[in-house]
Amino acid sequence: MDARPIGVFDSGMGGLTVLHECLVTMPHEDFVYLGDGARLPYGPRPLDEIRRFALEIGAYLEAQGVKMILVACNAATSAGLHELQEAANVPVVGVIVPEAHAAVQATRNRRVGLLATQATVDAGRYDELIHALDASVSLHAVACPRLVPLIEGDDPFGEETAEAVREYAAPLKAEDVDTVILGCTHYPIIRPILQRVFGRDVTLVFSADETAREVAETLARKGVENDTRREGRYRFLTTGSTETFRTTGARFLQLPIAEVEHVALAELEAVA
Ligand code: DGL
């Protein structure tokens, strides 16, 4: 038995959609979630900068005494998962592999679309993984720079978001994809808009439940699970505004958010 918490991070609140599945799948585990709101969005940034952020946050979470790190951000997974796995002394799980698997299994016409941030598209990790799993499947990627700010903003379900989704979906519809990977942990929040634009015949792939299962399996394999009879606690840290995190975060988590603690960027940089 291991009572240490699991560390989870994202550029902002998108990773709370993954934390939600973790809290449901492992109600007995403790979690500490860090949202890097001060540096959101990651998507337009160069990959080496995002990699540095991931390494800083990973080191900070390790210093908080976590037993595992979940990178609940596709951009950070794309840019720095391997380096973080090498640097950390605890297991590190990312969010891209389960989605690539699910997409290859779901497609019938072997044409898969990817909606993601610019960084995730540029990193090309989905192309590599999908090609490795099934070389006959083609991937059509579209970067969606407007979506993360809209989803974290005041009116995520408004006309501007619907318009942006129509614009980003158009090239994928023209390519006749039958499966679309939501390659950013923010996107499930606007799933109804996405599904309406693509139609019921297109399978939307998002892997929070599979990622949560992978975390649970890794804990079991390593023999570091907490006592299954207890109810776990979860706490939140942000480099951005604690008030914004508290009010907007519940929309992503769909569970209560009590306290949010502020972490200065200098504290992250000092640990790395
Ligand atoms: N949730 C992050 C991801 O999954 C958003 C990246 C961003 O901040 O642009 O990629």
Coordinates of C-alpha atoms and ligand atoms in Angstrom, one line a residue:
M1 CA 0.0 0.0 0.0
D2 CA 1.2 3.5 -0.9
A3 CA -0.6 6.6 0.5
R4 CA 1.3 9.1 -1.7
P5 CA -0.9 11.2 -4.2
I6 CA -0.8 11.0 -8.0
G7 CA 0.4 14.2 -9.7
V8 CA -1.6 15.4 -12.7
F9 CA -0.9 18.5 -14.8
D10 CA -2.0 20.5 -17.8
S11 CA -1.5 24.0 -19.2
G12 CA -4.8 25.0 -17.7
M13 CA -8.1 23.2 -17.0
G14 CA -8.4 20.8 -19.9
G15 CA -6.6 18.1 -17.8
L16 CA -9.5 18.2 -15.4
T17 CA -11.5 16.2 -17.9
V18 CA -8.9 13.5 -17.4
L19 CA -8.8 13.9 -13.7
H20 CA -12.6 13.5 -13.6
E21 CA -12.2 10.0 -15.1
C22 CA -9.3 9.2 -12.6
L23 CA -11.4 10.3 -9.6
V24 CA -14.3 8.0 -10.8
T25 CA -12.0 5.1 -11.7
M26 CA -9.8 5.4 -8.5
P27 CA -12.0 7.0 -5.8
H28 CA -9.6 5.7 -3.1
E29 CA -6.5 7.5 -4.5
D30 CA -5.3 11.0 -3.6
F31 CA -4.5 13.5 -6.5
V32 CA -2.7 16.8 -6.7
Y33 CA -3.5 18.7 -9.9
L34 CA -1.4 21.6 -11.3
G35 CA -2.8 23.9 -14.0
D36 CA -0.2 26.2 -15.5
G37 CA -2.6 29.0 -16.1
A38 CA 0.1 31.7 -16.1
R39 CA 1.6 30.2 -19.3
L40 CA -1.6 29.0 -21.0
P41 CA -2.0 28.3 -23.9
Y42 CA 0.9 25.9 -24.6
G43 CA -0.3 25.2 -28.1
P44 CA 1.3 28.2 -30.0
R45 CA 4.6 27.8 -28.2
P46 CA 7.8 26.1 -29.6
L47 CA 8.1 22.4 -28.6
D48 CA 11.4 22.9 -26.7
E49 CA 9.7 25.6 -24.5
I50 CA 6.8 23.3 -23.7
R51 CA 9.2 20.5 -23.0
R52 CA 11.0 22.7 -20.4
F53 CA 7.6 23.5 -18.8
A54 CA 6.8 19.8 -18.5
L55 CA 10.2 19.1 -16.9
E56 CA 9.8 21.9 -14.4
I57 CA 6.3 20.8 -13.4
G58 CA 7.3 17.2 -13.3
A59 CA 10.2 18.1 -10.9
Y60 CA 7.8 20.2 -8.8
L61 CA 5.2 17.5 -8.5
E62 CA 7.9 15.0 -7.5
A63 CA 9.1 17.4 -4.8
Q64 CA 5.5 17.3 -3.6
G65 CA 5.9 13.6 -3.0
V66 CA 3.8 12.1 -5.8
K67 CA 4.1 8.4 -6.6
M68 CA 3.2 8.9 -10.3
I69 CA 2.8 11.7 -12.8
L70 CA 0.0 11.9 -15.4
V71 CA 0.6 14.4 -18.2
A72 CA -3.0 15.3 -18.9
C73 CA -2.1 17.6 -21.8
N74 CA -1.5 16.4 -25.4
A75 CA 0.8 19.3 -26.2
A76 CA 3.1 18.5 -23.2
T77 CA 2.9 14.8 -23.9
S78 CA 3.9 15.4 -27.5
A79 CA 6.7 17.7 -26.6
G80 CA 8.2 16.2 -23.5
L81 CA 6.8 12.8 -22.4
H82 CA 10.0 10.9 -23.2
E83 CA 12.3 13.4 -21.6
L84 CA 10.1 13.6 -18.5
Q85 CA 10.0 9.8 -18.2
E86 CA 13.8 9.8 -18.4
A87 CA 14.2 12.6 -15.8
A88 CA 11.6 11.5 -13.2
N89 CA 12.1 8.9 -10.5
V90 CA 8.4 7.9 -10.6
P91 CA 6.4 6.4 -13.5
V92 CA 5.0 9.0 -16.0
V93 CA 1.9 8.4 -18.1
G94 CA 0.8 10.5 -21.1
V95 CA -2.4 10.9 -23.1
I96 CA -1.6 10.2 -26.7
V97 CA -1.0 6.4 -27.0
P98 CA -4.5 5.4 -25.9
E99 CA -6.1 7.7 -28.4
A100 CA -4.0 6.4 -31.3
H101 CA -5.0 2.8 -30.4
A102 CA -8.7 3.7 -30.2
A103 CA -8.7 5.6 -33.5
V104 CA -7.0 2.8 -35.4
Q105 CA -9.6 0.4 -33.9
A106 CA -12.6 2.7 -34.7
T107 CA -11.9 3.6 -38.3
R108 CA -13.7 1.6 -41.0
N109 CA -12.5 3.6 -44.1
R110 CA -8.9 4.0 -42.7
R111 CA -9.1 7.8 -42.8
V112 CA -8.6 9.4 -39.4
G113 CA -8.7 13.1 -38.6
L114 CA -6.9 14.9 -35.7
L115 CA -8.0 18.1 -34.1
A116 CA -5.3 19.4 -31.8
T117 CA -3.2 22.4 -30.9
Q118 CA -0.4 23.7 -33.2
A119 CA 2.3 22.1 -31.0
T120 CA 0.7 18.7 -31.0
V121 CA 0.3 18.8 -34.8
D122 CA 3.9 20.0 -35.3
A123 CA 5.3 17.3 -33.0
G124 CA 3.9 14.5 -35.3
R125 CA 3.5 11.9 -32.5
Y126 CA 0.1 10.8 -33.7
D127 CA 1.4 10.2 -37.2
E128 CA 4.2 8.0 -35.9
L129 CA 2.0 6.0 -33.5
I130 CA -0.8 5.5 -36.0
H131 CA 1.6 4.5 -38.7
A132 CA 3.3 2.0 -36.3
L133 CA 0.0 0.5 -35.4
D134 CA -1.5 0.2 -39.0
A135 CA 0.5 1.6 -41.9
S136 CA -2.7 1.6 -44.1
V137 CA -4.4 4.2 -42.0
S138 CA -3.9 7.9 -43.1
L139 CA -4.0 10.8 -40.6
H140 CA -5.3 14.2 -41.5
A141 CA -4.3 16.8 -38.9
V142 CA -5.8 20.3 -38.4
A143 CA -4.4 22.7 -35.8
C144 CA -7.1 24.6 -33.9
P145 CA -5.5 27.7 -32.3
R146 CA -8.8 29.4 -31.4
L147 CA -10.3 26.5 -29.4
V148 CA -8.4 26.5 -26.1
P149 CA -8.8 30.3 -25.4
L150 CA -12.5 30.0 -26.3
I151 CA -13.1 26.9 -24.1
E152 CA -11.3 28.6 -21.1
G153 CA -13.2 31.8 -21.8
D154 CA -16.6 33.2 -20.7
D155 CA -18.7 31.7 -23.4
P156 CA -17.4 28.2 -24.4
F157 CA -20.7 27.1 -25.9
G158 CA -21.3 30.3 -27.9
E159 CA -21.6 31.0 -31.6
E160 CA -17.9 31.9 -31.9
T161 CA -16.9 28.4 -30.7
A162 CA -19.4 26.8 -33.1
E163 CA -18.0 28.9 -36.0
A164 CA -14.4 27.9 -35.1
V165 CA -15.4 24.2 -35.0
R166 CA -17.1 24.5 -38.4
E167 CA -13.9 26.1 -39.9
Y168 CA -11.6 23.4 -38.4
A169 CA -13.9 20.5 -39.3
A170 CA -14.3 21.5 -42.9
P171 CA -11.0 20.1 -44.2
L172 CA -11.5 16.8 -42.3
K173 CA -15.0 16.5 -43.8
A174 CA -13.5 17.1 -47.3
E175 CA -11.1 14.3 -46.6
D176 CA -14.0 12.0 -45.7
V177 CA -12.6 10.9 -42.4
D178 CA -14.9 8.6 -40.4
T179 CA -13.0 9.0 -37.1
V180 CA -11.7 12.2 -35.4
I181 CA -9.2 12.2 -32.5
L182 CA -9.8 15.1 -30.1
G183 CA -6.1 15.6 -29.5
C184 CA -6.4 18.1 -26.7
T185 CA -7.8 17.6 -23.2
H186 CA -9.8 20.8 -23.5
Y187 CA -12.0 19.6 -26.4
P188 CA -14.3 17.1 -24.7
I189 CA -15.9 20.1 -23.0
I190 CA -17.4 21.1 -26.3
R191 CA -18.1 17.6 -27.5
P192 CA -21.8 18.3 -28.3
I193 CA -20.8 21.1 -30.7
L194 CA -18.1 18.9 -32.3
Q195 CA -20.5 15.9 -32.7
R196 CA -23.2 18.1 -34.2
V197 CA -20.8 19.6 -36.8
F198 CA -19.4 16.2 -37.8
G199 CA -22.6 14.2 -37.5
R200 CA -23.3 10.9 -35.8
D201 CA -21.5 8.8 -38.5
V202 CA -18.1 10.2 -37.4
T203 CA -16.6 8.6 -34.3
L204 CA -15.0 11.1 -31.9
V205 CA -12.1 9.6 -30.0
F206 CA -11.1 11.0 -26.6
S207 CA -9.2 8.8 -24.2
A208 CA -9.8 10.0 -20.6
D209 CA -11.3 6.7 -19.6
E210 CA -8.5 4.7 -21.2
T211 CA -5.9 7.0 -19.7
A212 CA -7.4 6.5 -16.2
R213 CA -7.4 2.8 -16.8
E214 CA -3.7 2.9 -17.7
V215 CA -2.9 4.9 -14.5
A216 CA -4.9 2.3 -12.4
E217 CA -3.1 -0.6 -14.2
T218 CA 0.4 1.0 -13.7
L219 CA -0.3 1.5 -9.9
A220 CA -1.4 -2.2 -9.7
R221 CA 1.6 -3.4 -11.6
K222 CA 4.0 -1.4 -9.5
G223 CA 2.2 -2.4 -6.3
V224 CA 1.7 1.2 -5.2
E225 CA -2.1 1.4 -4.8
N226 CA -3.7 3.1 -1.9
D227 CA -6.2 1.3 0.5
T228 CA -9.3 0.7 -1.7
R229 CA -11.6 1.1 1.4
R230 CA -10.9 4.8 1.8
E231 CA -12.2 7.8 0.0
G232 CA -9.4 9.8 -1.6
R233 CA -8.8 13.5 -1.5
Y234 CA -7.8 15.9 -4.3
R235 CA -6.2 19.3 -4.3
F236 CA -5.5 22.0 -6.8
L237 CA -2.5 24.2 -7.6
T238 CA -2.4 26.9 -10.3
T239 CA 0.2 29.3 -11.5
G240 CA -2.6 31.5 -12.7
S241 CA -5.6 33.0 -10.9
T242 CA -7.0 30.9 -8.1
E243 CA -10.4 32.5 -8.4
T244 CA -10.7 31.8 -12.2
F245 CA -9.6 28.2 -11.5
R246 CA -12.2 27.7 -8.8
T247 CA -15.1 29.1 -10.9
T248 CA -14.2 27.7 -14.3
G249 CA -12.7 24.5 -13.1
A250 CA -15.9 22.9 -11.8
R251 CA -17.2 23.1 -15.4
F252 CA -14.3 20.8 -16.5
L253 CA -14.2 18.6 -13.4
Q254 CA -18.0 18.2 -12.8
L255 CA -17.1 17.7 -9.2
P256 CA -16.6 20.1 -6.3
I257 CA -13.5 22.3 -6.2
A258 CA -12.9 23.6 -2.7
E259 CA -9.6 25.2 -2.3
V260 CA -7.1 26.3 -5.0
E261 CA -3.5 27.1 -4.0
H262 CA -1.3 29.5 -6.0
V263 CA 2.2 28.5 -7.1
A264 CA 4.6 31.1 -8.4
L265 CA 6.5 30.4 -11.6
A266 CA 9.7 31.1 -9.7
E267 CA 8.9 28.1 -7.4
L268 CA 8.6 25.8 -10.5
E269 CA 11.8 27.1 -12.0
A270 CA 13.6 26.8 -8.6
V271 CA 12.9 23.0 -8.4
A272 CA 13.8 22.1 -12.0
Ligands
DGL1 N1 -5.0 20.8 -22.8 C1 -3.9 21.1 -23.6 C2 -3.6 20.0 -24.6 O1 -4.2 18.9 -24.3 C3 -4.0 22.4 -24.2 C4 -2.8 23.0 -24.7 C5 -2.8 24.5 -24.7 O2 -2.6 25.1 -23.7 O3 -2.8 25.1 -25.8 O4 -3.0 20.1 -25.5

